[in-house]
Backbone as numpy.savetxt, mean C-alpha at the origin, in Angstrom:
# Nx Ny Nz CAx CAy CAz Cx Cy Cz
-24.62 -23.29 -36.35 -24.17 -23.62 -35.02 -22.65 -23.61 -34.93
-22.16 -24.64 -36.11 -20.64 -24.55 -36.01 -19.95 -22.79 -35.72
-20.77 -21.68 -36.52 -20.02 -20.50 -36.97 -20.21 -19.97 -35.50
-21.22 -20.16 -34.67 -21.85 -19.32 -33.59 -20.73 -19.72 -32.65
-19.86 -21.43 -32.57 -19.48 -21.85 -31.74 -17.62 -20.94 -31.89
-17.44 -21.16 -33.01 -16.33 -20.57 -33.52 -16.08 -19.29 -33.44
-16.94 -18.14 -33.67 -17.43 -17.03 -33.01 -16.67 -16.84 -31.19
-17.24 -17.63 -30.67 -17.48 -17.36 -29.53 -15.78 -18.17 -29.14
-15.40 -19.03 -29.55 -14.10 -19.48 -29.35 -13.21 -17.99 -29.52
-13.24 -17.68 -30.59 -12.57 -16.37 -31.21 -12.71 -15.06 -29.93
-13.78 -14.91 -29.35 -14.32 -13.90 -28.62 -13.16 -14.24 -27.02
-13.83 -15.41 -26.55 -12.70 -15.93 -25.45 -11.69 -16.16 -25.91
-11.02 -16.28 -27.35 -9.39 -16.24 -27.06 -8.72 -14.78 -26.65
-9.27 -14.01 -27.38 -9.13 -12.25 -27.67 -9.35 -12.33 -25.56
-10.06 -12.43 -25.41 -10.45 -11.74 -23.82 -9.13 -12.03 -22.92
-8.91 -13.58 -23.08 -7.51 -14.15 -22.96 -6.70 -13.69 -22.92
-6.49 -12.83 -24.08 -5.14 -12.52 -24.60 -5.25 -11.03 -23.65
-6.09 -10.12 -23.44 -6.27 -8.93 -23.30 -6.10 -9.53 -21.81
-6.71 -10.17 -21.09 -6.25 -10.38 -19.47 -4.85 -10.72 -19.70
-4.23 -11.34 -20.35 -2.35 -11.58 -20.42 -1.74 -10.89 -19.97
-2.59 -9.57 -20.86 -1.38 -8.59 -21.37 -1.88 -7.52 -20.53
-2.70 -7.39 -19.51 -2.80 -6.75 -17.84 -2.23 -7.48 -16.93
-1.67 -8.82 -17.41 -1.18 -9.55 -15.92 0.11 -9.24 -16.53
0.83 -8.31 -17.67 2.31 -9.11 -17.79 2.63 -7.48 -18.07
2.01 -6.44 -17.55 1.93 -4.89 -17.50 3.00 -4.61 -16.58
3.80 -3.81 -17.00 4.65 -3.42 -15.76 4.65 -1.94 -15.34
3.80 -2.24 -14.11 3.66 -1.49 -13.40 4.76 -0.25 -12.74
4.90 1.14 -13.03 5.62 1.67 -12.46 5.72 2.37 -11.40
4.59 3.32 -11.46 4.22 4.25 -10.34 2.88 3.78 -9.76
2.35 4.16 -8.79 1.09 4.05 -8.20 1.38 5.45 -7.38
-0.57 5.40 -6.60 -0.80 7.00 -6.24 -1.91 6.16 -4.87
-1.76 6.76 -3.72 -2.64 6.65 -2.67 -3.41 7.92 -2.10
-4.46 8.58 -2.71 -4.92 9.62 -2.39 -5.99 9.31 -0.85
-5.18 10.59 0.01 -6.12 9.90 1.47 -7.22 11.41 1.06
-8.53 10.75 1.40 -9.59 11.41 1.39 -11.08 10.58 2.46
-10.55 9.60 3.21 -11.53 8.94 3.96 -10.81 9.60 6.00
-11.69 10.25 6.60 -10.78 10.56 7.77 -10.60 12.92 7.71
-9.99 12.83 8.54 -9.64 14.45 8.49 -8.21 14.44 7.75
-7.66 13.36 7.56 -6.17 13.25 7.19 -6.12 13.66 5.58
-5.20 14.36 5.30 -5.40 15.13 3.51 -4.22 14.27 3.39
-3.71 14.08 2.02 -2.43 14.12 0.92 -2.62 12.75 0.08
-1.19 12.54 0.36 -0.99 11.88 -0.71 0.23 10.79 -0.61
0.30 9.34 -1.01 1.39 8.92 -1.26 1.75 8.03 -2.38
3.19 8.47 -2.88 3.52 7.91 -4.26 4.12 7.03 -4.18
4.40 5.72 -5.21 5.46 5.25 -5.11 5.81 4.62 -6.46
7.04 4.49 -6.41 7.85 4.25 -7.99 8.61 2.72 -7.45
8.48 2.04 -8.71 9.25 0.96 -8.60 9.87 0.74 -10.04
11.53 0.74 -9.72 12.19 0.79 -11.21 12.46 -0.64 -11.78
12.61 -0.88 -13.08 12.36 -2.30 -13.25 13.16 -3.05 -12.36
12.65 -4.66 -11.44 13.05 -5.55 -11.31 13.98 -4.85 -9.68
13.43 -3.38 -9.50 14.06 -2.89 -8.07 13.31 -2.89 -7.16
13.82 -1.89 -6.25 12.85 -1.73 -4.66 12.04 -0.63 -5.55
11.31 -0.88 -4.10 9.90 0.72 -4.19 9.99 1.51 -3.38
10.60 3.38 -4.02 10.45 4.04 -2.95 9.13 4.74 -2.67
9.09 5.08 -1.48 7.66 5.29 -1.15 7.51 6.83 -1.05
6.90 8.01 -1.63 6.77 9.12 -1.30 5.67 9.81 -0.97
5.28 10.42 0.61 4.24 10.73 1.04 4.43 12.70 1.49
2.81 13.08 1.67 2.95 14.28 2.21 1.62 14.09 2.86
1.43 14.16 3.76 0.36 14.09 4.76 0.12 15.41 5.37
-0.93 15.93 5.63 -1.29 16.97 6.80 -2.96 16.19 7.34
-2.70 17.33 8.65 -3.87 17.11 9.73 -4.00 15.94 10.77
-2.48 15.50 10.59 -2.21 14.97 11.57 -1.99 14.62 12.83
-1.79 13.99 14.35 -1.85 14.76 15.79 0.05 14.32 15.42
0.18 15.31 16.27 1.74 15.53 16.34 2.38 13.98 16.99
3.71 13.30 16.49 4.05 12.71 16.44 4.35 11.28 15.41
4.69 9.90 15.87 4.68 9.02 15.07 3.78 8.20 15.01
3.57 7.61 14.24 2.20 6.48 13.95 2.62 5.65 12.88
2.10 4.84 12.85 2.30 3.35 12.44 1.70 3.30 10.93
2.79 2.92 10.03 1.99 3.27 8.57 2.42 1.72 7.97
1.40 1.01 7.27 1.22 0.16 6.64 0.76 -0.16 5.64
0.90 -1.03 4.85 -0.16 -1.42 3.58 -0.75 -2.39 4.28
-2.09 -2.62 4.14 -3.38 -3.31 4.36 -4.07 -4.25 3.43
-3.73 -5.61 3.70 -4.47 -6.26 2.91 -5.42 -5.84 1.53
-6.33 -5.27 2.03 -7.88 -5.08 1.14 -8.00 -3.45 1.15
-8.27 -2.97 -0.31 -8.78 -1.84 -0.41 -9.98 -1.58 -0.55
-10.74 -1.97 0.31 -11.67 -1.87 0.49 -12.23 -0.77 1.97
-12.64 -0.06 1.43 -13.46 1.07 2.39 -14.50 1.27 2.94
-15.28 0.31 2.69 -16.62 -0.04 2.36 -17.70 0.76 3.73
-16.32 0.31 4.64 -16.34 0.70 6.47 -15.57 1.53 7.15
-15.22 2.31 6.18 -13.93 3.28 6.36 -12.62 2.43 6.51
-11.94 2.82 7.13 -10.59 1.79 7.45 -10.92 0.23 8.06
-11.67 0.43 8.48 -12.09 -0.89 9.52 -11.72 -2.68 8.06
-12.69 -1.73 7.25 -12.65 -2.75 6.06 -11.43 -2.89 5.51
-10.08 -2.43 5.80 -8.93 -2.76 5.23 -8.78 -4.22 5.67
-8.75 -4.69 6.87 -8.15 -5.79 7.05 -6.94 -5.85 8.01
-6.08 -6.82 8.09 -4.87 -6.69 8.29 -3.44 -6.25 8.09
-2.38 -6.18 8.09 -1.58 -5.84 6.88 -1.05 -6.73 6.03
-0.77 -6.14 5.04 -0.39 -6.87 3.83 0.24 -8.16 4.08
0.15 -9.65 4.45 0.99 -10.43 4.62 1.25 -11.70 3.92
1.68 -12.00 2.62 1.27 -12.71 1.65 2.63 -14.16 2.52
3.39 -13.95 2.76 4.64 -14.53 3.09 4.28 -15.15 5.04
3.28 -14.73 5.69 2.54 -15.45 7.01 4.10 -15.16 7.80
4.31 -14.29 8.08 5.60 -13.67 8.81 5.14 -12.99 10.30
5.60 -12.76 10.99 5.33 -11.57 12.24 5.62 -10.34 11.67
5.15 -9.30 12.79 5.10 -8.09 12.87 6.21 -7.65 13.03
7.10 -6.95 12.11 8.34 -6.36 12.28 8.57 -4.95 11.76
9.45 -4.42 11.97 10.37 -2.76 11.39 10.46 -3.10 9.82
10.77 -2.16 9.18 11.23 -2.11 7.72 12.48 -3.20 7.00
13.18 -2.68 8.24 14.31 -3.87 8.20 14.57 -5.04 8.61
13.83 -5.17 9.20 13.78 -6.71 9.63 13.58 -7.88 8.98
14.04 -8.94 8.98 14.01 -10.23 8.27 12.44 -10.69 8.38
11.87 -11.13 9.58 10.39 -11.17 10.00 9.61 -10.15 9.81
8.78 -9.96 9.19 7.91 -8.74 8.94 7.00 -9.14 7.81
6.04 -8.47 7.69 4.94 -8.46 7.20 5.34 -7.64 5.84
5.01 -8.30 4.75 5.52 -7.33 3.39 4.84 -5.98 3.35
3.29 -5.37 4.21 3.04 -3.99 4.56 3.55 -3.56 5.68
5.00 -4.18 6.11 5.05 -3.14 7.78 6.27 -2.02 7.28
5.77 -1.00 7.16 6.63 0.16 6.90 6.96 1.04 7.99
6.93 0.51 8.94 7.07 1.49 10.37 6.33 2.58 10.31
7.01 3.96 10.80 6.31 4.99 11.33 6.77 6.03 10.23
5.73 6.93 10.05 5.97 8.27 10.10 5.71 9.33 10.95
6.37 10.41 10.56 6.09 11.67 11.48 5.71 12.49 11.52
4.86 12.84 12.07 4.18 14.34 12.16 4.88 15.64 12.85
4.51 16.67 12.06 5.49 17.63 13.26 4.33 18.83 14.03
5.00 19.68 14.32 3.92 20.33 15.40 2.61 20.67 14.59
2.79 21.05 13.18 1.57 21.79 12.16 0.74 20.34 11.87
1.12 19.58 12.31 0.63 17.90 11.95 0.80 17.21 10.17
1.89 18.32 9.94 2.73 17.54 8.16 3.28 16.45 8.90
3.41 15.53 7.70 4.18 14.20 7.79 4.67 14.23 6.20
6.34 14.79 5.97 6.58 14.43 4.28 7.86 13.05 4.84
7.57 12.73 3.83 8.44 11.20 4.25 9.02 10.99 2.75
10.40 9.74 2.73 10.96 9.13 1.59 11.08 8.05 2.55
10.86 6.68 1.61 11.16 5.81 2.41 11.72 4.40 1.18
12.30 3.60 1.43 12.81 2.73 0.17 12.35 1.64 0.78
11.41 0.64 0.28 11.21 -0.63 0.37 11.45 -2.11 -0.70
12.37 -2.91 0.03 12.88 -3.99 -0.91 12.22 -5.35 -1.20
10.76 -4.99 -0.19 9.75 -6.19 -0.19 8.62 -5.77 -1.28
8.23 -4.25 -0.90 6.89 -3.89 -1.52 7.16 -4.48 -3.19
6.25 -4.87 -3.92 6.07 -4.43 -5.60 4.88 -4.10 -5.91
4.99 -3.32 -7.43 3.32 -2.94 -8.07 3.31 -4.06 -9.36
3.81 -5.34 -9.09 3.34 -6.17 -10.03 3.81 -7.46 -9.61
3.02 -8.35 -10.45 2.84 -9.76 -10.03 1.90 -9.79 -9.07
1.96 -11.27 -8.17 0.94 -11.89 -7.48 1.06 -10.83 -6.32
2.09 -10.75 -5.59 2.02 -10.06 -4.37 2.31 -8.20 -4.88
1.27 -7.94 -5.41 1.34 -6.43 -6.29 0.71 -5.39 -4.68
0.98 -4.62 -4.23 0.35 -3.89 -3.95 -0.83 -2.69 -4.27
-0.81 -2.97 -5.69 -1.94 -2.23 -6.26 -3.72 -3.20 -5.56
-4.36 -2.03 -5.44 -5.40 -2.17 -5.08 -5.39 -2.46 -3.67
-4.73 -2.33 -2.57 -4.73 -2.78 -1.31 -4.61 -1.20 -0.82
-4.53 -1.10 0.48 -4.74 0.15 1.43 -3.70 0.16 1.89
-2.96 2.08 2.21 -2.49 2.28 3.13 -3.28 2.38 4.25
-2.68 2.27 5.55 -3.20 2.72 6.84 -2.29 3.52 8.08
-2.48 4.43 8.21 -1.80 5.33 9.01 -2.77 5.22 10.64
-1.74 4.99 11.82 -2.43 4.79 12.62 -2.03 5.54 13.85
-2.84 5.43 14.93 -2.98 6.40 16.03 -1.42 6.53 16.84
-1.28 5.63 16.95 0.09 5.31 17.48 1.38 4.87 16.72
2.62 5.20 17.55 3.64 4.88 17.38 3.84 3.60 17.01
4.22 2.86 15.87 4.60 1.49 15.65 5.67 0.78 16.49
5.74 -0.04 17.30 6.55 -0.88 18.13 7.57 -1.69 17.22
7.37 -1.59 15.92 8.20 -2.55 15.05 8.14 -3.91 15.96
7.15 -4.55 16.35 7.46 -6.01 17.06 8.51 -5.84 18.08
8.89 -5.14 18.65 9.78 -5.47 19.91 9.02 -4.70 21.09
7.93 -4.42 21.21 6.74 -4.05 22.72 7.05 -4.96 23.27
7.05 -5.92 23.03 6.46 -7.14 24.30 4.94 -6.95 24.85
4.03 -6.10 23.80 2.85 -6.32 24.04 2.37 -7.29 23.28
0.46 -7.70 23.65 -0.09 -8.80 23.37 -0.03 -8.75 21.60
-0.20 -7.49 21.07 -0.25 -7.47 19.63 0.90 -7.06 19.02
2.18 -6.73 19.74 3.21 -6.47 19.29 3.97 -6.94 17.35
3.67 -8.43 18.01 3.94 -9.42 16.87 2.98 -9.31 15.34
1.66 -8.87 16.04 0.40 -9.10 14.79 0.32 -7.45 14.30
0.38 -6.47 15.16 0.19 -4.91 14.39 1.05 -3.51 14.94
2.20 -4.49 15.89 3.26 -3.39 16.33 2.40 -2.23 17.58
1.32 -2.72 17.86 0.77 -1.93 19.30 0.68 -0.66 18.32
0.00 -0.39 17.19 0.20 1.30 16.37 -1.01 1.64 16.77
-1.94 0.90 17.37 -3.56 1.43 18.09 -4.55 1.35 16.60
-5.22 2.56 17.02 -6.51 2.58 16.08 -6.09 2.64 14.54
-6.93 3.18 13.64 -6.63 3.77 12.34 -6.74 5.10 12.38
-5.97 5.93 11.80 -6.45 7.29 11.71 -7.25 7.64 9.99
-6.40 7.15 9.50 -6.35 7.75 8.06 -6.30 6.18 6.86
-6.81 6.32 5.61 -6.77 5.00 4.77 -7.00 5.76 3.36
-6.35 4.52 2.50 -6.71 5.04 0.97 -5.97 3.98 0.43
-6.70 3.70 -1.03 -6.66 2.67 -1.68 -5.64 2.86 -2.40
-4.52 2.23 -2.90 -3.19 1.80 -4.00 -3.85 1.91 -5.47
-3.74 3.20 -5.79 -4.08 2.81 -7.58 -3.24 3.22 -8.49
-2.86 2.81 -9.66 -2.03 2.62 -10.93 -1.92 4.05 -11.37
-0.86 4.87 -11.11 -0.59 6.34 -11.47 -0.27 6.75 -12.74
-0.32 7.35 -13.30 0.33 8.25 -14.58 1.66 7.91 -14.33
2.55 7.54 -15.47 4.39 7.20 -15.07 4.64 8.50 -15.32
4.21 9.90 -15.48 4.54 11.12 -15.13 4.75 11.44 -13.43
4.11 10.95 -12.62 4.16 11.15 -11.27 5.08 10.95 -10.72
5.95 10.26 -11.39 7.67 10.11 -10.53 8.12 11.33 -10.72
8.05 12.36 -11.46 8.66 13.56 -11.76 8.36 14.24 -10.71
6.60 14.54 -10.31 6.69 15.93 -9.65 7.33 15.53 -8.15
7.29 16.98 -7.93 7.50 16.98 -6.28 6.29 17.56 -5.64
6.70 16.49 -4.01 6.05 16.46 -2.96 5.56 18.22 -2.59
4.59 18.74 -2.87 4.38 20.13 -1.76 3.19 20.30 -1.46
C-alpha cells in the first residue's frame, strides 16, 4: 500500500511539474486560420519578449470596405461565430479604438477590404499577449459586417461592440511554429 501510495505521489508530482512548465512557456507566434464562413486567410501574430504584439493578416472574400475586427472571448465554434462570445475583456473596460485608454483588450478596430474584397493589414498592439493569464491563445478572432465605431456612435451598443453589426468571418488563436514570423503575407 505504502509503495502504491508513493507511486502515485511520484506520478502527480511529474504531472505538476509538466503543467509548470506549459504555464511558464513563452509563447511567441500564434496563427488564426479563417476557414468557418466564405472568408479565406489568415492571421499572424508575433510577440517579442516582454513587448507588444504585432498583428499580421491577409484576408480575401470579403464585401468591400471596413469591418470591425476583434478578439473574442471563447474559441469556441461550436455555433459558428455566434459561440465566440463577446470580446476579449479581462480588464471590464468599454468599447473603444486601438488607442484608446478604455477599451476592451480584443478591440482592434477595423480592417479593410478593397474592391477584390483582400484585406492585408499590420497592426501593433500594446494590450494583446500570447502568455500568461490574459493570453490570447485559444480565443477567436471575429471580423464583422460593419464598420467599427471605436465607441464614439452614440449608438445603443456603441460602448459594448462599436455598432460593427453581425459576424462575418471567425477562427480560433493557436500556438504557431516560431518559423512563422519569417514568412510573408501573400
Amino acid at each position: 500500500m505504502q509503495t502504491l501510495l508513493l507511486i502515485l505521489h511520484l506520478l502527480l508530482a511529474a504531472a505538476a511539474k509538466v503543467e509548470d512548465s506549459e504555464k511558464k512557456r513563452n509563447v511567441s507566434d500564434a496563427i488564426c486560420v479563417f476557414n468557418v464562413g466564405n472568408v479565406s486567410g489568415h492571421v499572424m501574430f508575433h510577440q517579442s519578449t516582454g513587448g507588444n504584439v504585432t498583428v499580421q493578416g491577409n484576408l480575401t472574400n470579403l464585401p468591400k470596405g471596413k469591418h470591425g475586427f476583434h478578439v473574442h472571448q471563447y474559441g469556441d465554434l461550436s455555433n459558428g461565430c455566434a459561440s465566440t462570445g463577446p470580446h476579449f475583456n479581462p480588464y471590464g473596460m468599454n468599447h473603444g479604438g486601438p488607442t484608446a485608454y478604455d477599451r476592451h483588450v480584443g478591440d482592434l478596430g477595423n480592417i479593410e477590404a478593397d474592391e477584390n474584397g483582400s484585406a492585408l493589414f499590420i497592426m501593433v498592439d500594446h494590450l494583446l499577449t500570447l502568455n500568461g493569464n490574459n493570453s490570447i491563445i485559444g480565443r477567436a478572432v471575429v471580423v464583422h459586417a460593419n464598420e467599427d465605431d471605436l465607441g464614439c456612435g452614440g449608438q445603443n451598443d456603441s460602448l459594448t461592440t462599436g455598432h460593427a453589426g453581425g459576424r462575418l468571418a471567425c477562427c480560433v488563436i493557436g500556438i504557431a511554429k516560431s518559423k512563422r514570423k519569417n514568412e510573408q503575407l501573400h
